[in-house]
Coordinates of C-alpha atoms and ligand atoms in Angstrom, one line a residue:
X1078 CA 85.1 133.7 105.7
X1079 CA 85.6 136.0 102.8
X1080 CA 84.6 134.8 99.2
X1081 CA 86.8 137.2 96.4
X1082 CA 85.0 136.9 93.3
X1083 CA 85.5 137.7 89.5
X1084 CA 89.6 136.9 90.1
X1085 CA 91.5 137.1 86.8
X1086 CA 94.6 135.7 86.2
X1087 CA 98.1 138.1 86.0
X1088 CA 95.4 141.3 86.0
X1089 CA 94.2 140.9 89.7
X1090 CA 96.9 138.6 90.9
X1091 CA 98.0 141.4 93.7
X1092 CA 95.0 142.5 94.6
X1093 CA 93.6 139.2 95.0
X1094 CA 96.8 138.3 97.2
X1095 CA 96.1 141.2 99.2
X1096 CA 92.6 140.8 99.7
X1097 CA 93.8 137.1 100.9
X1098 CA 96.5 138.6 103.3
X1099 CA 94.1 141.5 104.9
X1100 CA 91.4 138.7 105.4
X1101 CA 94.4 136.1 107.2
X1102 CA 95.6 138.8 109.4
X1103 CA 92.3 140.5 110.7
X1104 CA 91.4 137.4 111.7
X1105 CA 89.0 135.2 109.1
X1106 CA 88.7 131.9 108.8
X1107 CA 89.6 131.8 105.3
X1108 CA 88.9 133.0 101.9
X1109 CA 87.8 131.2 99.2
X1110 CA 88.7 132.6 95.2
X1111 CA 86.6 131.9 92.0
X1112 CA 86.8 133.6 88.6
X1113 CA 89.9 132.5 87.0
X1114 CA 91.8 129.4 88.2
X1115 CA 95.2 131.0 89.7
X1116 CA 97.6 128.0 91.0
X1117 CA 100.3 130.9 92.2
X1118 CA 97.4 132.9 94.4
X1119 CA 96.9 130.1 96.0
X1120 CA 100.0 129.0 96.5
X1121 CA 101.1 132.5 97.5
X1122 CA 99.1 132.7 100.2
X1123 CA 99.3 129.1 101.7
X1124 CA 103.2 130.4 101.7
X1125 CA 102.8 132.8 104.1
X1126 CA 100.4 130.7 106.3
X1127 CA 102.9 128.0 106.7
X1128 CA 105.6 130.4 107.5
X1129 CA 103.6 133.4 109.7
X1130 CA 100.7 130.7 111.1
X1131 CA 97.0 130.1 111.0
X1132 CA 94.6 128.3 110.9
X1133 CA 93.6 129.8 107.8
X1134 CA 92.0 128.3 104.8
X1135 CA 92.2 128.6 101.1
X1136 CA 90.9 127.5 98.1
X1137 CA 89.5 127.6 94.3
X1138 CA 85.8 127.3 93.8
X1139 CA 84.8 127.6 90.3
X1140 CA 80.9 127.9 91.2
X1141 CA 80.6 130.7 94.1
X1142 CA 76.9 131.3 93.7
X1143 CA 76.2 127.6 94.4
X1144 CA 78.8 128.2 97.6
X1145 CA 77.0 130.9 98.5
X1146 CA 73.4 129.5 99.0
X1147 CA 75.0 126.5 100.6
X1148 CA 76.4 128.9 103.0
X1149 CA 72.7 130.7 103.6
X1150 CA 71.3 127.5 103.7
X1151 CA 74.2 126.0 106.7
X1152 CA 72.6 129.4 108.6
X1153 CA 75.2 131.6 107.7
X1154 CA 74.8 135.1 106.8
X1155 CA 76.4 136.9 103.8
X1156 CA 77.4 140.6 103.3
X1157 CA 78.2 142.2 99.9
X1158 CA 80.9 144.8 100.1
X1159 CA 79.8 147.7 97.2
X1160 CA 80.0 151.0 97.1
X1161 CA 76.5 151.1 96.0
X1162 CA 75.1 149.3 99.6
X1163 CA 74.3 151.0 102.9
X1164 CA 76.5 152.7 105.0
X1165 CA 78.9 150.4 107.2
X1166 CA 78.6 152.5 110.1
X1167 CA 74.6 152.3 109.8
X1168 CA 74.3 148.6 109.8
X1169 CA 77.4 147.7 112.0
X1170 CA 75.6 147.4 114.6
X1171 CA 73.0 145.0 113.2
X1172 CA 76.2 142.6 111.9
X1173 CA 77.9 142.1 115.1
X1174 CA 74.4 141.7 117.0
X1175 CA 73.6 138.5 114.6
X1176 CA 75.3 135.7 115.7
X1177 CA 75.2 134.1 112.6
X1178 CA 79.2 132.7 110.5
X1179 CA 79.6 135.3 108.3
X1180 CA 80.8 135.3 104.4
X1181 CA 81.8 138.7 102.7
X1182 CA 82.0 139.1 99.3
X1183 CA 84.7 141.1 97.8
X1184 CA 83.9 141.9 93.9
X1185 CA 85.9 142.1 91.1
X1186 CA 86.2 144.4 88.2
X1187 CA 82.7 143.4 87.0
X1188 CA 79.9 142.1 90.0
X1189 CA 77.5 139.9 88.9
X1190 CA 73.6 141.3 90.0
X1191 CA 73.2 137.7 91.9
X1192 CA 75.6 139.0 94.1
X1193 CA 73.4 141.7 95.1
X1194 CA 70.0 139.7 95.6
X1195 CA 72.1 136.7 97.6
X1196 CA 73.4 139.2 99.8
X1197 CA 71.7 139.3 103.6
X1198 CA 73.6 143.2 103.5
X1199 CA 74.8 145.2 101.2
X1200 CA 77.2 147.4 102.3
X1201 CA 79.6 150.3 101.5
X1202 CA 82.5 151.7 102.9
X1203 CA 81.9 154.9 101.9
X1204 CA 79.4 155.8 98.6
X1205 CA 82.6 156.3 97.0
X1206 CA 84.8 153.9 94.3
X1207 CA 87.1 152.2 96.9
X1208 CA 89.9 149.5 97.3
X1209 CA 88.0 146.3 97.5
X1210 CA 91.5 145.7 100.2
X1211 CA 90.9 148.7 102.4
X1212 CA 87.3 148.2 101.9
X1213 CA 87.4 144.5 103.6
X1214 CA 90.4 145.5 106.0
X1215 CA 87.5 147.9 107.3
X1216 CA 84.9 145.7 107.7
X1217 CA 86.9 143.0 109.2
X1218 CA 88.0 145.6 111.6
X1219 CA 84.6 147.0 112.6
X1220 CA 83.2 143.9 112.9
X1221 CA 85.9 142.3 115.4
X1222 CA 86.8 144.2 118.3
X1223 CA 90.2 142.3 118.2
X1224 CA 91.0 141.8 114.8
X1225 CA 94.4 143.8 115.2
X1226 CA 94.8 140.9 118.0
X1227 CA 94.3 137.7 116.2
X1228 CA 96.3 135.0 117.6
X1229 CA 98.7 132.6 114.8
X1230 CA 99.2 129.1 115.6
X1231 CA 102.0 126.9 114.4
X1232 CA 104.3 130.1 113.1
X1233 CA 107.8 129.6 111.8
X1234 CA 108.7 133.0 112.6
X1235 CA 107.1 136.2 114.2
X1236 CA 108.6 139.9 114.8
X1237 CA 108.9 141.6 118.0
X1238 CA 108.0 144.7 117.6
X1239 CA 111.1 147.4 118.0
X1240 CA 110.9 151.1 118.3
X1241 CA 113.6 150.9 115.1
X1242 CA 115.6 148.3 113.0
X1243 CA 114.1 144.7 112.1
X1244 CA 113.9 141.8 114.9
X1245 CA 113.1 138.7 113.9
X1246 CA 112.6 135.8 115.8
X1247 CA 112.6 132.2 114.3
X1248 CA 110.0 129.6 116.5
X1249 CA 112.0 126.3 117.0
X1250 CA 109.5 123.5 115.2
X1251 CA 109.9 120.2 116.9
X1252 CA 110.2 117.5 114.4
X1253 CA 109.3 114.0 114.2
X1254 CA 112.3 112.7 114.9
X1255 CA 113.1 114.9 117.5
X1256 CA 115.4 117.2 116.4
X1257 CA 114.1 120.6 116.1
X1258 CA 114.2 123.4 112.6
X1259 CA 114.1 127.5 112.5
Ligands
LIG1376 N1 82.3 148.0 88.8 C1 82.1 147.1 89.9 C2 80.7 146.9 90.2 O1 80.0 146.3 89.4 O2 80.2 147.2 91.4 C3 82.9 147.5 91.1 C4 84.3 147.1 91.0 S1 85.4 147.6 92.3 C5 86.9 147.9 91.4 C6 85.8 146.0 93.0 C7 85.2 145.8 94.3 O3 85.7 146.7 95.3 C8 83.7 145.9 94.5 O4 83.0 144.8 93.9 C9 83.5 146.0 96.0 O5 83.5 144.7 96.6 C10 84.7 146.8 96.4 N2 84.4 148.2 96.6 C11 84.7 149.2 95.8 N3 84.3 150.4 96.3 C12 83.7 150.0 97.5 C13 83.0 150.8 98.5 N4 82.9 152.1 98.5 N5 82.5 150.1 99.6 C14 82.6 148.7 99.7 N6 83.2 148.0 98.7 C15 83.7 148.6 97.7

């Protein structure tokens, strides 16, 4: 699960959508937004799950730090992504040997220090000022061996992958009365 904090409105719409559609595809459960209220983030990228398949959750949740000790509290484990952490490829190791659900936190254009202290690790791709979207991409990547595999259910449409020009291919959705829709 990936929790994107400090969202604001218009400002960050992209690069919350972004974060939203890196966490979908490299296969989390779902990511969770606070800061601002955005209807259109959400809506956004419940869009593309209905259309390109899931399961993947997502929702508002003005009070993240309360989330976020529920989550430690349910067992889970919680990584802060900063530049200021320890080094991703030190600790990697360590993260996929804990069986423990996971939450990362993604910051915003100012992080909270609570972040920091409720964080199990804190850790950075790269010591460097990075995209907080490349920056997850990464860590969902190092963390699961088949990220670039994850499997959508209940797609409306997939590509099949050409060596040039665009195929699409539209996935026949039964409906209740039987007939069937692209
Ligand atoms: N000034 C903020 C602070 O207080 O740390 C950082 C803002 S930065 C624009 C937004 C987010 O990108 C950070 O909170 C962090 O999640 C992510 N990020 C930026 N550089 C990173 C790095 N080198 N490694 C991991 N995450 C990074």
């Amino acid at each position: 699960m990936v929790l994107r904090i400090g969202h604001r409105h218009y400002r960050d719409h992209r690069i919350s959508t972004h974060c939203g559609l890196v966490a979908r595809v490299l296969g989390a459960s779902g990511i969770i937004y606070s800061g601002e209220k955005d209807e259109a983030l959400l809506g956004s990228i419940e869009k593309i799950t209905a259309r390109w398949g899931g399961p993947f959750g997502c929702r508002y949740d003005p009070a993240w730090k309360k989330f976020v000790k529920k989550w430690k509290a349910d067992g889970g484990k919680v990584i802060h992504l900063t530049m200021y952490g320890l080094r991703v490829q030190d600790k990697i190791e360590e993260i996929k040997n804990d069986s423990s659900d996971l939450l990362i936190i993604v910051g915003g254009e100012k992080v909270p220090w609570d972040a920091y202290e409720l964080a199990d690790w804190n850790i950075a791709v790269t010591n460097q000022p990075h995209s907080e979207i490349a920056a997850l991409a990464i860590i969902l990547e190092k963390i699961n061996d088949s990220a670039l595999e994850t499997v959508f259910d209940g797609a409306r449409i997939r590509i099949e992958p050409c060596k040039k020009g665009k195929k699409y291919i539209g996935i026949k959705m039964p409906r209740k009365n039987g007939d069937a829709i692209l």
